[in-house]
Amino acid sequence: MRADTAAIVLAAGKGTRFRSELAKVLHTAAGRTLVGHVLAALEPLGLGQVVVVVGHQADAVREELAASGLANVTTVDQTEQRGTGHAVQQAVPALADGIERVLVLPGDAPLLTTRWLEQLLDDGAAHGGAMFTSRLDDPTGYGRVLREDDGTVTGVVEQRDATEEQLAIEEINAGMYLFARSGLAAALERLDDDNSQGELYLTDVVALQAEAGTPLAATAAPGEVIAGVNDRAQLADAAAELRRRHLHHLMAEVGVTVEDPTTTYLDVDVEVARDAVLRPGTILAAGTRIGERTVVGPHSHLTACEVGADATVESTRADQAVIGDAATVGPFAHLRPGTHLGSRSKVGAYVETKNARLGDGTKAPHLAYLGDVTVGERANIACGVIVVNYDGQVKSHTTIGDGAFIGCDTMLVSPVTIGEGAYTAAGSTITDDVPDGALAIARARQTTKEGWVARRRGTGG
Ligand code: UD1
Ligand code: CA
């Protein structure tokens, strides 16, 4: 726990280069908002307080923060965006008594990790504070770090304010800092807007700290940790890096086989258990959980699903579905919200389910629509069955008992109840309940007209 340390997260900017109606920090990468990623990296640090500076779409950002469920998070408003220094000025008065150290982070840096933040905290503790710097092949756009001959950090100069000579500096300012609260507060009072953008630059605090005899330490961090997201190309790059890390974790630490990481897309909150296999073209989103030894894909897209152990889910689209142990799903199944498949159940090709509960061992191997239905255990839903759940005005529910056999091409006009072990004949349109153990036939009888074809052509007897 670091109760004496707070974080200020800067999230008031518009993100002009996104060309979006939506505030930049609310765009998502690998299933989480940009600001959500920053908070997730902060969470394990156990900080005393997190203050998020909001401005553009402040209400929407506040809602997102509330939804993230993090404790200790409050917001302050920066109604006019007058620079990063100005943003921090809004937040400092909100710091609680007892806060002595302050992390300042941008809200658009989703690749930050807890481990690197711990490094910053450690380096900062030994100095007046610390800042992340990085050496980039292309430092364009970033502030450059100024140092004395002995290496002491003396300041940061923004790209737009830099001389030719300063532009040649490869070491950039990541815009992430740890300050002593007192030093930060003193320096913020001395900021001015005497620069090319007429803004209050937080970066000027770096020089003021050096002048006060408490220069910041520089913590060198890799570009793929400190990278900010300023446009949609960088958003895609960040998402790819987040997915790469997540898949690497699953392979290295959990023991999941990922046959082709380049075509496997997992949100960061997806959990996959040991010895599961993710086949190519698999997309797992929104907290989906996959059990041990289950094989998913090729080409399955699961959103907010819970899949048990030893199941197979091939070429399937599923949303908010629960799939039991050793169930077999697909290829070409569509499981819609409210689907609940029991263990050893089977849902095969061209079967669509919605608000459908199939008991253990129940099978619907091909071509069916199962909407608003509860099916018992070991039932058989043959090819072409439709639960007619909608009469154009209201949806109704159908119940099918254990061990029932619903013949091919049966229409079950809801609401209707099929008893345990009951049969329906192929091609039946069932409108009345069928008792346990009964056979229901509901179709016109066949008439066969011998010689009809020849008679019509006028050639025969
Ligand atoms: C800043 C640094 C630069 C550094 C770079 C790293 C300054 C002056 N420059 O530049 O040295 O290399 O980050 O990415 O700090 N924000 C507010 N309110 C404001 C202005 C900004 O909340 O009034 C927020 C933005 O939403 C963003 C963060 O602060 O999340 C950084 O602002 P941005 O304008 O992106 O700074 P850079 O120009 O990238
Ligand atoms: Ca930026």
Short mmCIF file of C-alpha atoms and ligand atoms in Angstrom, two decimals:
data_model
loop_
_atom_site.label_atom_id
_atom_site.label_comp_id
_atom_site.label_asym_id
_atom_site.label_seq_id
_atom_site.Cartn_x
_atom_site.Cartn_y
_atom_site.Cartn_z
CA MET A 1 0.00 0.00 0.00
CA ARG A 2 1.16 3.49 -0.83
CA ALA A 3 -1.36 5.60 1.04
CA ASP A 4 0.91 8.65 0.92
CA THR A 5 1.03 8.62 -2.88
CA ALA A 6 -1.60 9.94 -5.26
CA ALA A 7 -1.94 9.86 -9.04
CA ILE A 8 -3.20 12.71 -11.20
CA VAL A 9 -4.40 11.46 -14.58
CA LEU A 10 -4.77 14.07 -17.32
CA ALA A 11 -7.84 13.34 -19.41
CA ALA A 12 -9.36 16.69 -20.30
CA GLY A 13 -8.00 17.02 -23.83
CA LYS A 14 -10.12 16.56 -26.91
CA GLY A 15 -7.74 14.51 -28.98
CA THR A 16 -8.17 16.54 -32.15
CA ARG A 17 -6.17 14.11 -34.28
CA PHE A 18 -8.73 11.37 -33.61
CA ARG A 19 -11.32 13.32 -35.65
CA SER A 20 -13.96 11.89 -33.34
CA GLU A 21 -17.15 12.93 -31.63
CA LEU A 22 -15.99 10.82 -28.70
CA ALA A 23 -13.35 12.07 -26.26
CA LYS A 24 -10.01 10.39 -26.96
CA VAL A 25 -9.62 8.67 -23.60
CA LEU A 26 -12.98 6.91 -24.13
CA HIS A 27 -11.85 5.10 -27.26
CA THR A 28 -11.14 1.44 -26.60
CA ALA A 29 -8.14 -0.78 -27.24
CA ALA A 30 -8.44 -4.54 -26.66
CA GLY A 31 -11.79 -4.09 -24.93
CA ARG A 32 -10.95 -1.34 -22.46
CA THR A 33 -10.94 2.44 -22.73
CA LEU A 34 -7.61 4.24 -22.90
CA VAL A 35 -8.15 5.84 -19.50
CA GLY A 36 -9.36 2.46 -18.19
CA HIS A 37 -5.99 0.96 -19.09
CA VAL A 38 -4.17 3.66 -17.14
CA LEU A 39 -6.36 3.05 -14.09
CA ALA A 40 -5.84 -0.71 -14.41
CA ALA A 41 -2.06 -0.21 -14.31
CA LEU A 42 -2.45 2.03 -11.23
CA GLU A 43 -4.79 -0.23 -9.32
CA PRO A 44 -2.31 -2.77 -7.93
CA LEU A 45 -0.14 0.07 -6.58
CA GLY A 46 -2.67 0.70 -3.81
CA LEU A 47 -2.39 4.47 -4.03
CA GLY A 48 -4.10 6.67 -1.48
CA GLN A 49 -5.94 8.66 -4.14
CA VAL A 50 -6.45 8.96 -7.89
CA VAL A 51 -7.59 12.30 -9.31
CA VAL A 52 -8.65 12.39 -12.94
CA VAL A 53 -8.73 15.78 -14.66
CA VAL A 54 -11.72 15.88 -17.00
CA GLY A 55 -12.83 18.47 -19.55
CA HIS A 56 -14.05 17.32 -22.96
CA GLN A 57 -17.15 15.15 -22.46
CA ALA A 58 -16.53 15.31 -18.72
CA ASP A 59 -19.80 13.55 -17.87
CA ALA A 60 -19.08 10.61 -20.16
CA VAL A 61 -15.57 10.26 -18.76
CA ARG A 62 -16.94 10.40 -15.20
CA GLU A 63 -19.43 7.62 -16.06
CA GLU A 64 -16.65 5.47 -17.44
CA LEU A 65 -14.58 5.98 -14.29
CA ALA A 66 -17.53 5.02 -12.12
CA ALA A 67 -18.09 1.90 -14.24
CA SER A 68 -14.45 0.85 -13.80
CA GLY A 69 -15.29 0.20 -10.17
CA LEU A 70 -12.02 1.54 -8.81
CA ALA A 71 -11.98 2.86 -5.29
CA ASN A 72 -10.46 6.24 -4.41
CA VAL A 73 -11.05 7.77 -7.84
CA THR A 74 -12.33 11.34 -7.98
CA THR A 75 -12.46 13.90 -10.75
CA VAL A 76 -11.77 17.61 -11.08
CA ASP A 77 -12.89 19.80 -13.97
CA GLN A 78 -10.65 21.69 -16.31
CA THR A 79 -13.25 23.58 -18.29
CA GLU A 80 -10.73 25.35 -20.50
CA GLN A 81 -7.71 23.37 -21.68
CA ARG A 82 -4.85 25.73 -21.06
CA GLY A 83 -2.08 23.16 -21.03
CA THR A 84 -0.75 20.23 -19.03
CA GLY A 85 0.55 22.47 -16.24
CA HIS A 86 -2.82 24.15 -15.96
CA ALA A 87 -4.49 20.73 -15.78
CA VAL A 88 -2.30 19.67 -12.85
CA GLN A 89 -2.98 23.01 -11.13
CA GLN A 90 -6.70 22.08 -11.08
CA ALA A 91 -5.97 18.75 -9.43
CA VAL A 92 -3.52 19.69 -6.68
CA PRO A 93 -6.11 21.39 -4.43
CA ALA A 94 -8.10 18.13 -4.48
CA LEU A 95 -5.24 16.13 -2.97
CA ALA A 96 -5.98 14.81 0.48
CA ASP A 97 -3.96 15.60 3.59
CA GLY A 98 -1.24 13.04 4.00
CA ILE A 99 -0.47 12.79 0.29
CA GLU A 100 3.24 13.43 -0.07
CA ARG A 101 4.08 12.11 -3.50
CA VAL A 102 2.21 12.56 -6.74
CA LEU A 103 2.34 10.55 -9.95
CA VAL A 104 1.24 12.53 -12.99
CA LEU A 105 0.20 10.47 -15.99
CA PRO A 106 -1.58 11.16 -19.27
CA GLY A 107 -4.92 9.41 -19.80
CA ASP A 108 -3.93 8.29 -23.28
CA ALA A 109 -1.06 5.94 -22.43
CA PRO A 110 -2.68 2.48 -22.37
CA LEU A 111 0.58 0.52 -22.54
CA LEU A 112 1.85 1.60 -19.12
CA THR A 113 2.42 -1.31 -16.78
CA THR A 114 2.31 -1.59 -13.02
CA ARG A 115 5.87 -2.91 -13.00
CA TRP A 116 7.22 0.17 -14.78
CA LEU A 117 5.25 2.49 -12.52
CA GLU A 118 6.84 0.77 -9.53
CA GLN A 119 10.22 1.49 -11.09
CA LEU A 120 9.29 5.18 -11.39
CA LEU A 121 8.17 5.24 -7.75
CA ASP A 122 11.43 3.62 -6.63
CA ASP A 123 13.64 5.96 -8.66
CA GLY A 124 11.64 8.96 -7.54
CA ALA A 125 11.90 8.06 -3.87
CA ALA A 126 15.67 8.40 -4.04
CA HIS A 127 15.51 11.86 -5.70
CA GLY A 128 13.30 14.92 -5.77
CA GLY A 129 11.15 12.88 -8.14
CA ALA A 130 11.49 11.02 -11.40
CA MET A 131 10.29 11.05 -14.97
CA PHE A 132 10.09 8.45 -17.71
CA THR A 133 12.30 9.15 -20.68
CA SER A 134 12.87 7.07 -23.77
CA ARG A 135 15.14 7.01 -26.79
CA LEU A 136 13.09 6.83 -29.95
CA ASP A 137 14.27 6.43 -33.55
CA ASP A 138 11.79 9.14 -34.41
CA PRO A 139 11.36 11.61 -31.56
CA THR A 140 9.18 13.95 -33.63
CA GLY A 141 6.45 15.63 -31.63
CA TYR A 142 7.82 14.82 -28.21
CA GLY A 143 9.50 17.16 -25.74
CA ARG A 144 13.27 16.66 -25.61
CA VAL A 145 15.13 16.07 -22.34
CA LEU A 146 17.87 18.57 -21.50
CA ARG A 147 20.78 17.39 -19.36
CA GLU A 148 23.97 18.89 -17.98
CA ASP A 149 27.34 17.33 -18.82
CA ASP A 150 27.17 15.32 -15.59
CA GLY A 151 23.81 13.90 -16.69
CA THR A 152 21.61 15.94 -14.36
CA VAL A 153 18.21 16.57 -15.93
CA THR A 154 17.78 20.33 -16.25
CA GLY A 155 14.59 20.65 -18.24
CA VAL A 156 12.36 19.67 -21.14
CA VAL A 157 11.92 21.65 -24.31
CA GLU A 158 8.85 21.11 -26.47
CA GLN A 159 9.32 20.28 -30.14
CA ARG A 160 7.76 23.60 -31.19
CA ASP A 161 10.02 25.61 -28.89
CA ALA A 162 13.25 23.69 -29.59
CA THR A 163 16.34 24.92 -31.43
CA GLU A 164 17.88 22.88 -34.28
CA GLU A 165 20.44 21.59 -31.84
CA GLN A 166 17.82 20.54 -29.28
CA LEU A 167 15.75 18.79 -31.96
CA ALA A 168 18.70 16.45 -32.53
CA ILE A 169 18.31 15.12 -28.96
CA GLU A 170 16.95 11.58 -29.13
CA GLU A 171 15.92 11.30 -25.47
CA ILE A 172 12.26 12.27 -25.17
CA ASN A 173 9.96 13.16 -22.30
CA ALA A 174 7.21 10.57 -21.90
CA GLY A 175 5.00 13.01 -19.99
CA MET A 176 4.86 10.72 -16.92
CA TYR A 177 6.31 11.87 -13.64
CA LEU A 178 6.61 11.29 -9.94
CA PHE A 179 6.88 14.50 -7.90
CA ALA A 180 7.20 15.31 -4.24
CA ARG A 181 3.96 17.11 -3.50
CA SER A 182 5.66 20.16 -1.97
CA GLY A 183 8.08 20.59 -4.89
CA LEU A 184 5.29 20.20 -7.43
CA ALA A 185 3.03 22.72 -5.69
CA ALA A 186 5.83 25.28 -5.45
CA ALA A 187 6.78 24.89 -9.10
CA LEU A 188 3.17 25.05 -10.35
CA GLU A 189 2.86 28.53 -8.82
CA ARG A 190 5.72 29.73 -10.96
CA LEU A 191 4.51 28.49 -14.37
CA ASP A 192 3.94 31.00 -17.15
CA ASP A 193 2.59 30.75 -20.69
CA ASP A 194 5.62 32.30 -22.33
CA ASN A 195 5.93 29.65 -25.09
CA SER A 196 4.85 29.03 -28.67
CA GLN A 197 1.45 27.65 -27.68
CA GLY A 198 0.67 30.18 -24.96
CA GLU A 199 -0.04 27.32 -22.56
CA LEU A 200 1.02 26.43 -19.06
CA TYR A 201 3.46 23.58 -19.63
CA LEU A 202 3.85 20.92 -16.97
CA THR A 203 7.25 20.26 -18.52
CA ASP A 204 8.51 23.56 -17.09
CA VAL A 205 8.25 21.98 -13.65
CA VAL A 206 11.23 19.81 -14.62
CA ALA A 207 13.50 22.88 -14.96
CA LEU A 208 12.07 24.49 -11.82
CA GLN A 209 12.84 21.33 -9.85
CA ALA A 210 16.44 21.44 -11.11
CA GLU A 211 16.72 25.12 -10.19
CA ALA A 212 15.44 24.33 -6.70
CA GLY A 213 18.25 21.83 -6.30
CA THR A 214 15.97 18.78 -6.52
CA PRO A 215 16.34 17.59 -10.11
CA LEU A 216 14.24 14.67 -11.28
CA ALA A 217 15.79 11.29 -11.92
CA ALA A 218 15.28 9.95 -15.43
CA THR A 219 13.86 6.44 -15.63
CA ALA A 220 14.59 5.06 -19.08
CA ALA A 221 11.61 3.06 -20.32
CA PRO A 222 10.98 1.27 -23.62
CA GLY A 223 8.95 3.05 -26.28
CA GLU A 224 6.27 0.34 -26.23
CA VAL A 225 5.54 1.08 -22.57
CA ILE A 226 5.35 4.86 -22.61
CA ALA A 227 3.77 5.29 -26.05
CA GLY A 228 0.83 7.68 -26.11
CA VAL A 229 -2.14 7.35 -28.43
CA ASN A 230 -2.76 10.50 -30.44
CA ASP A 231 -4.52 9.18 -33.54
CA ARG A 232 -6.32 6.09 -34.76
CA ALA A 233 -3.25 4.49 -36.28
CA GLN A 234 -1.57 4.63 -32.87
CA LEU A 235 -4.79 3.28 -31.33
CA ALA A 236 -4.56 0.21 -33.58
CA ASP A 237 -0.86 -0.21 -32.73
CA ALA A 238 -1.58 0.02 -29.00
CA ALA A 239 -4.40 -2.53 -29.25
CA ALA A 240 -2.08 -4.93 -31.08
CA GLU A 241 0.57 -4.57 -28.38
CA LEU A 242 -2.01 -5.13 -25.61
CA ARG A 243 -3.28 -8.29 -27.32
CA ARG A 244 0.26 -9.51 -27.93
CA ARG A 245 1.04 -9.16 -24.21
CA HIS A 246 -2.16 -10.91 -23.18
CA LEU A 247 -1.59 -13.88 -25.51
CA HIS A 248 2.01 -14.09 -24.37
CA HIS A 249 0.84 -14.25 -20.76
CA LEU A 250 -1.67 -17.01 -21.59
CA MET A 251 0.95 -19.07 -23.43
CA ALA A 252 3.83 -18.52 -21.02
CA GLU A 253 2.14 -18.44 -17.62
CA VAL A 254 -1.18 -20.26 -17.99
CA GLY A 255 -0.34 -22.90 -20.59
CA VAL A 256 -2.75 -22.12 -23.42
CA THR A 257 -2.02 -23.14 -27.02
CA VAL A 258 -2.48 -20.25 -29.41
CA GLU A 259 -2.03 -21.69 -32.89
CA ASP A 260 -1.71 -18.34 -34.63
CA PRO A 261 -1.32 -15.26 -32.41
CA THR A 262 -1.49 -12.94 -35.41
CA THR A 263 -5.12 -13.91 -36.13
CA THR A 264 -6.28 -14.39 -32.53
CA TYR A 265 -7.94 -11.35 -30.99
CA LEU A 266 -8.53 -11.32 -27.24
CA ASP A 267 -9.72 -8.48 -25.07
CA VAL A 268 -7.55 -7.94 -22.02
CA ASP A 269 -10.24 -9.17 -19.61
CA VAL A 270 -10.68 -12.55 -21.31
CA GLU A 271 -9.66 -15.58 -19.25
CA VAL A 272 -8.53 -18.85 -20.77
CA ALA A 273 -7.62 -21.92 -18.70
CA ARG A 274 -4.73 -24.34 -19.00
CA ASP A 275 -4.47 -26.61 -22.05
CA ALA A 276 -7.22 -24.81 -23.91
CA VAL A 277 -6.51 -24.37 -27.61
CA LEU A 278 -7.26 -21.18 -29.50
CA ARG A 279 -7.35 -21.95 -33.20
CA PRO A 280 -6.79 -19.32 -35.92
CA GLY A 281 -9.35 -16.62 -36.54
CA THR A 282 -10.71 -16.58 -33.01
CA ILE A 283 -12.08 -13.42 -31.41
CA LEU A 284 -12.86 -13.49 -27.68
CA ALA A 285 -14.34 -10.33 -26.20
CA ALA A 286 -15.85 -8.75 -23.11
CA GLY A 287 -14.78 -10.99 -20.26
CA THR A 288 -15.32 -14.30 -22.02
CA ARG A 289 -14.03 -17.27 -20.02
CA ILE A 290 -12.80 -20.51 -21.57
CA GLY A 291 -12.34 -23.68 -19.51
CA GLU A 292 -9.55 -26.23 -19.47
CA ARG A 293 -8.84 -28.26 -22.63
CA THR A 294 -11.60 -26.52 -24.57
CA VAL A 295 -10.88 -25.93 -28.25
CA VAL A 296 -12.16 -22.68 -29.72
CA GLY A 297 -12.11 -21.94 -33.45
CA PRO A 298 -11.07 -21.86 -36.13
CA HIS A 299 -13.17 -18.77 -36.75
CA SER A 300 -15.21 -18.38 -33.60
CA HIS A 301 -16.32 -15.01 -32.22
CA LEU A 302 -17.44 -15.08 -28.59
CA THR A 303 -18.59 -12.05 -26.61
CA ALA A 304 -19.22 -12.22 -22.85
CA CYS A 305 -19.50 -16.01 -22.93
CA GLU A 306 -18.70 -18.60 -20.33
CA VAL A 307 -17.42 -21.89 -21.75
CA GLY A 308 -16.72 -24.93 -19.58
CA ALA A 309 -13.96 -27.52 -19.87
CA ASP A 310 -13.42 -30.01 -22.72
CA ALA A 311 -15.85 -28.24 -25.04
CA THR A 312 -15.37 -27.47 -28.72
CA VAL A 313 -16.67 -24.28 -30.27
CA GLU A 314 -15.95 -24.19 -33.98
CA SER A 315 -16.85 -21.43 -36.46
CA THR A 316 -19.43 -20.04 -34.06
CA ARG A 317 -20.81 -16.62 -33.19
CA ALA A 318 -21.92 -16.46 -29.57
CA ASP A 319 -23.01 -13.56 -27.40
CA GLN A 320 -23.70 -13.82 -23.64
CA ALA A 321 -23.99 -17.59 -23.85
CA VAL A 322 -23.08 -20.25 -21.29
CA ILE A 323 -21.65 -23.41 -22.82
CA GLY A 324 -21.30 -26.44 -20.55
CA ASP A 325 -18.46 -28.93 -20.09
CA ALA A 326 -17.78 -31.17 -23.08
CA ALA A 327 -20.43 -29.47 -25.18
CA THR A 328 -19.97 -29.38 -28.95
CA VAL A 329 -20.93 -26.21 -30.78
CA GLY A 330 -20.74 -25.46 -34.50
CA PRO A 331 -19.62 -25.24 -37.13
CA PHE A 332 -21.87 -22.32 -38.07
CA ALA A 333 -23.91 -22.01 -34.90
CA HIS A 334 -25.30 -18.68 -33.69
CA LEU A 335 -25.84 -18.49 -29.93
CA ARG A 336 -27.62 -15.32 -28.90
CA PRO A 337 -28.03 -13.86 -25.39
CA GLY A 338 -29.62 -16.09 -22.80
CA THR A 339 -28.38 -19.32 -24.35
CA HIS A 340 -27.42 -21.93 -21.77
CA LEU A 341 -26.09 -25.25 -23.06
CA GLY A 342 -25.76 -28.15 -20.63
CA SER A 343 -22.79 -30.44 -20.41
CA ARG A 344 -22.26 -32.88 -23.31
CA SER A 345 -24.93 -31.03 -25.26
CA LYS A 346 -24.57 -30.41 -28.97
CA VAL A 347 -25.59 -27.48 -31.14
CA GLY A 348 -24.59 -28.04 -34.73
CA ALA A 349 -24.61 -26.42 -38.13
CA TYR A 350 -27.06 -23.59 -38.83
CA VAL A 351 -28.70 -23.69 -35.44
CA GLU A 352 -29.67 -20.37 -33.90
CA THR A 353 -30.52 -20.14 -30.21
CA LYS A 354 -31.81 -17.25 -28.13
CA ASN A 355 -32.97 -17.34 -24.52
CA ALA A 356 -32.72 -21.10 -24.83
CA ARG A 357 -31.79 -23.56 -22.12
CA LEU A 358 -30.69 -26.99 -23.30
CA GLY A 359 -30.21 -29.66 -20.61
CA ASP A 360 -27.26 -32.02 -20.26
CA GLY A 361 -26.80 -34.30 -23.24
CA THR A 362 -29.46 -32.61 -25.37
CA LYS A 363 -28.69 -32.36 -29.06
CA ALA A 364 -29.76 -30.03 -31.84
CA PRO A 365 -27.32 -31.14 -34.52
CA HIS A 366 -28.54 -29.17 -37.53
CA LEU A 367 -30.75 -26.43 -38.95
CA ALA A 368 -32.99 -25.23 -36.16
CA TYR A 369 -34.27 -22.06 -34.51
CA LEU A 370 -34.58 -22.40 -30.74
CA GLY A 371 -35.87 -19.15 -29.24
CA ASP A 372 -37.49 -18.75 -25.80
CA VAL A 373 -37.38 -22.43 -24.97
CA THR A 374 -36.40 -24.69 -22.10
CA VAL A 375 -35.34 -28.18 -23.12
CA GLY A 376 -34.69 -30.95 -20.61
CA GLU A 377 -31.87 -33.48 -20.62
CA ARG A 378 -31.05 -35.98 -23.41
CA ALA A 379 -33.67 -34.57 -25.73
CA ASN A 380 -33.23 -34.70 -29.48
CA ILE A 381 -34.10 -31.76 -31.67
CA ALA A 382 -33.99 -33.00 -35.23
CA CYS A 383 -33.24 -31.13 -38.41
CA GLY A 384 -35.44 -28.20 -39.36
CA VAL A 385 -37.18 -27.66 -36.01
CA ILE A 386 -38.47 -24.17 -35.35
CA VAL A 387 -39.75 -22.83 -32.06
CA VAL A 388 -42.34 -20.37 -33.31
CA ASN A 389 -41.91 -17.98 -30.41
CA TYR A 390 -43.33 -14.79 -31.88
CA ASP A 391 -46.86 -14.20 -33.11
CA GLY A 392 -46.09 -10.73 -34.35
CA GLN A 393 -46.97 -9.12 -31.03
CA VAL A 394 -45.75 -11.15 -28.10
CA LYS A 395 -42.99 -13.67 -27.50
CA SER A 396 -44.04 -16.93 -25.82
CA HIS A 397 -42.09 -19.71 -24.16
CA THR A 398 -42.04 -23.41 -24.98
CA THR A 399 -40.97 -26.26 -22.71
CA ILE A 400 -39.65 -29.63 -23.87
CA GLY A 401 -39.24 -32.48 -21.38
CA ASP A 402 -36.30 -34.83 -20.76
CA GLY A 403 -35.68 -37.37 -23.47
CA ALA A 404 -38.23 -35.89 -25.88
CA PHE A 405 -37.75 -36.40 -29.62
CA ILE A 406 -38.79 -33.47 -31.78
CA GLY A 407 -39.02 -34.81 -35.34
CA CYS A 408 -37.63 -33.15 -38.41
CA ASP A 409 -39.32 -29.96 -39.53
CA THR A 410 -41.56 -29.67 -36.48
CA MET A 411 -43.05 -26.23 -35.81
CA LEU A 412 -43.61 -25.74 -32.08
CA VAL A 413 -46.11 -22.90 -31.91
CA SER A 414 -45.42 -21.31 -28.54
CA PRO A 415 -46.52 -21.49 -25.85
CA VAL A 416 -46.61 -25.26 -25.91
CA THR A 417 -45.32 -28.02 -23.62
CA ILE A 418 -43.88 -31.30 -24.88
CA GLY A 419 -43.82 -33.96 -22.17
CA GLU A 420 -40.98 -36.21 -21.09
CA GLY A 421 -40.06 -38.81 -23.67
CA ALA A 422 -42.77 -37.57 -26.05
CA TYR A 423 -42.33 -37.63 -29.83
CA THR A 424 -43.51 -35.29 -32.52
CA ALA A 425 -43.81 -36.64 -36.05
CA ALA A 426 -41.75 -35.11 -38.83
CA GLY A 427 -43.43 -32.14 -40.44
CA SER A 428 -45.86 -31.53 -37.59
CA THR A 429 -47.13 -28.11 -36.61
CA ILE A 430 -47.66 -28.50 -32.88
CA THR A 431 -50.16 -26.11 -31.31
CA ASP A 432 -51.37 -28.21 -28.37
CA ASP A 433 -49.45 -29.65 -25.43
CA VAL A 434 -48.16 -33.20 -25.86
CA PRO A 435 -48.31 -35.40 -22.72
CA ASP A 436 -45.41 -37.49 -21.44
CA GLY A 437 -44.64 -40.49 -23.62
CA ALA A 438 -47.17 -39.56 -26.36
CA LEU A 439 -46.65 -39.22 -30.11
CA ALA A 440 -48.16 -36.14 -31.73
CA ILE A 441 -48.78 -36.04 -35.46
CA ALA A 442 -50.10 -32.77 -36.83
CA ARG A 443 -49.95 -32.75 -40.58
CA ALA A 444 -52.24 -33.41 -43.56
CA ARG A 445 -52.29 -36.99 -44.79
CA GLN A 446 -50.67 -37.73 -48.08
CA THR A 447 -52.82 -38.46 -51.14
CA THR A 448 -51.15 -40.12 -54.09
CA LYS A 449 -52.80 -39.84 -57.51
CA GLU A 450 -51.65 -42.70 -59.67
CA GLY A 451 -51.00 -41.82 -63.32
CA TRP A 452 -51.72 -38.12 -62.73
CA VAL A 453 -48.80 -36.84 -64.80
CA ALA A 454 -49.66 -38.74 -67.96
CA ARG A 455 -53.31 -37.70 -67.66
CA ARG A 456 -52.38 -34.05 -67.51
CA ARG A 457 -50.19 -34.34 -70.57
CA GLY A 458 -53.10 -36.08 -72.36
CA THR A 459 -50.96 -39.01 -73.37
CA GLY A 460 -52.06 -41.80 -71.12
CA GLY A 461 -55.13 -43.82 -70.19
C1 UD1 B 1 3.24 16.33 -23.60
C2 UD1 B 1 4.53 16.96 -23.07
C3 UD1 B 1 5.70 16.51 -23.94
C4 UD1 B 1 5.77 15.01 -23.96
C5 UD1 B 1 4.45 14.42 -24.40
C6 UD1 B 1 4.46 12.92 -24.25
C7 UD1 B 1 3.80 19.11 -22.20
C8 UD1 B 1 3.78 20.57 -22.39
N1 UD1 B 1 4.38 18.40 -23.13
O1 UD1 B 1 3.02 16.85 -24.90
O2 UD1 B 1 6.91 17.03 -23.43
O3 UD1 B 1 6.82 14.59 -24.83
O4 UD1 B 1 3.37 14.91 -23.59
O5 UD1 B 1 3.30 12.36 -24.82
O6 UD1 B 1 3.34 18.62 -21.18
N2 UD1 B 1 -4.32 17.60 -21.16
C9 UD1 B 1 -5.26 18.11 -20.30
N3 UD1 B 1 -5.47 19.44 -20.26
C10 UD1 B 1 -4.77 20.31 -21.02
C11 UD1 B 1 -3.81 19.79 -21.91
C12 UD1 B 1 -3.59 18.43 -21.94
O7 UD1 B 1 -5.92 17.36 -19.58
O8 UD1 B 1 -5.02 21.51 -20.93
C13 UD1 B 1 -4.10 16.17 -21.19
C14 UD1 B 1 -4.40 15.56 -22.55
O9 UD1 B 1 -5.75 15.13 -22.60
C15 UD1 B 1 -3.44 14.37 -22.59
C16 UD1 B 1 -2.26 14.83 -21.73
O10 UD1 B 1 -2.73 15.92 -20.97
O11 UD1 B 1 -4.01 13.23 -22.01
C17 UD1 B 1 -1.07 15.27 -22.59
O12 UD1 B 1 -1.45 16.37 -23.36
P1 UD1 B 1 -1.00 16.51 -24.87
O13 UD1 B 1 -1.60 17.71 -25.45
O14 UD1 B 1 -1.20 15.23 -25.59
O15 UD1 B 1 0.56 16.77 -24.66
P2 UD1 B 1 1.65 16.61 -25.76
O16 UD1 B 1 1.58 17.73 -26.71
O17 UD1 B 1 1.62 15.25 -26.29
CA CA B 2 0.06 13.29 -26.21
#
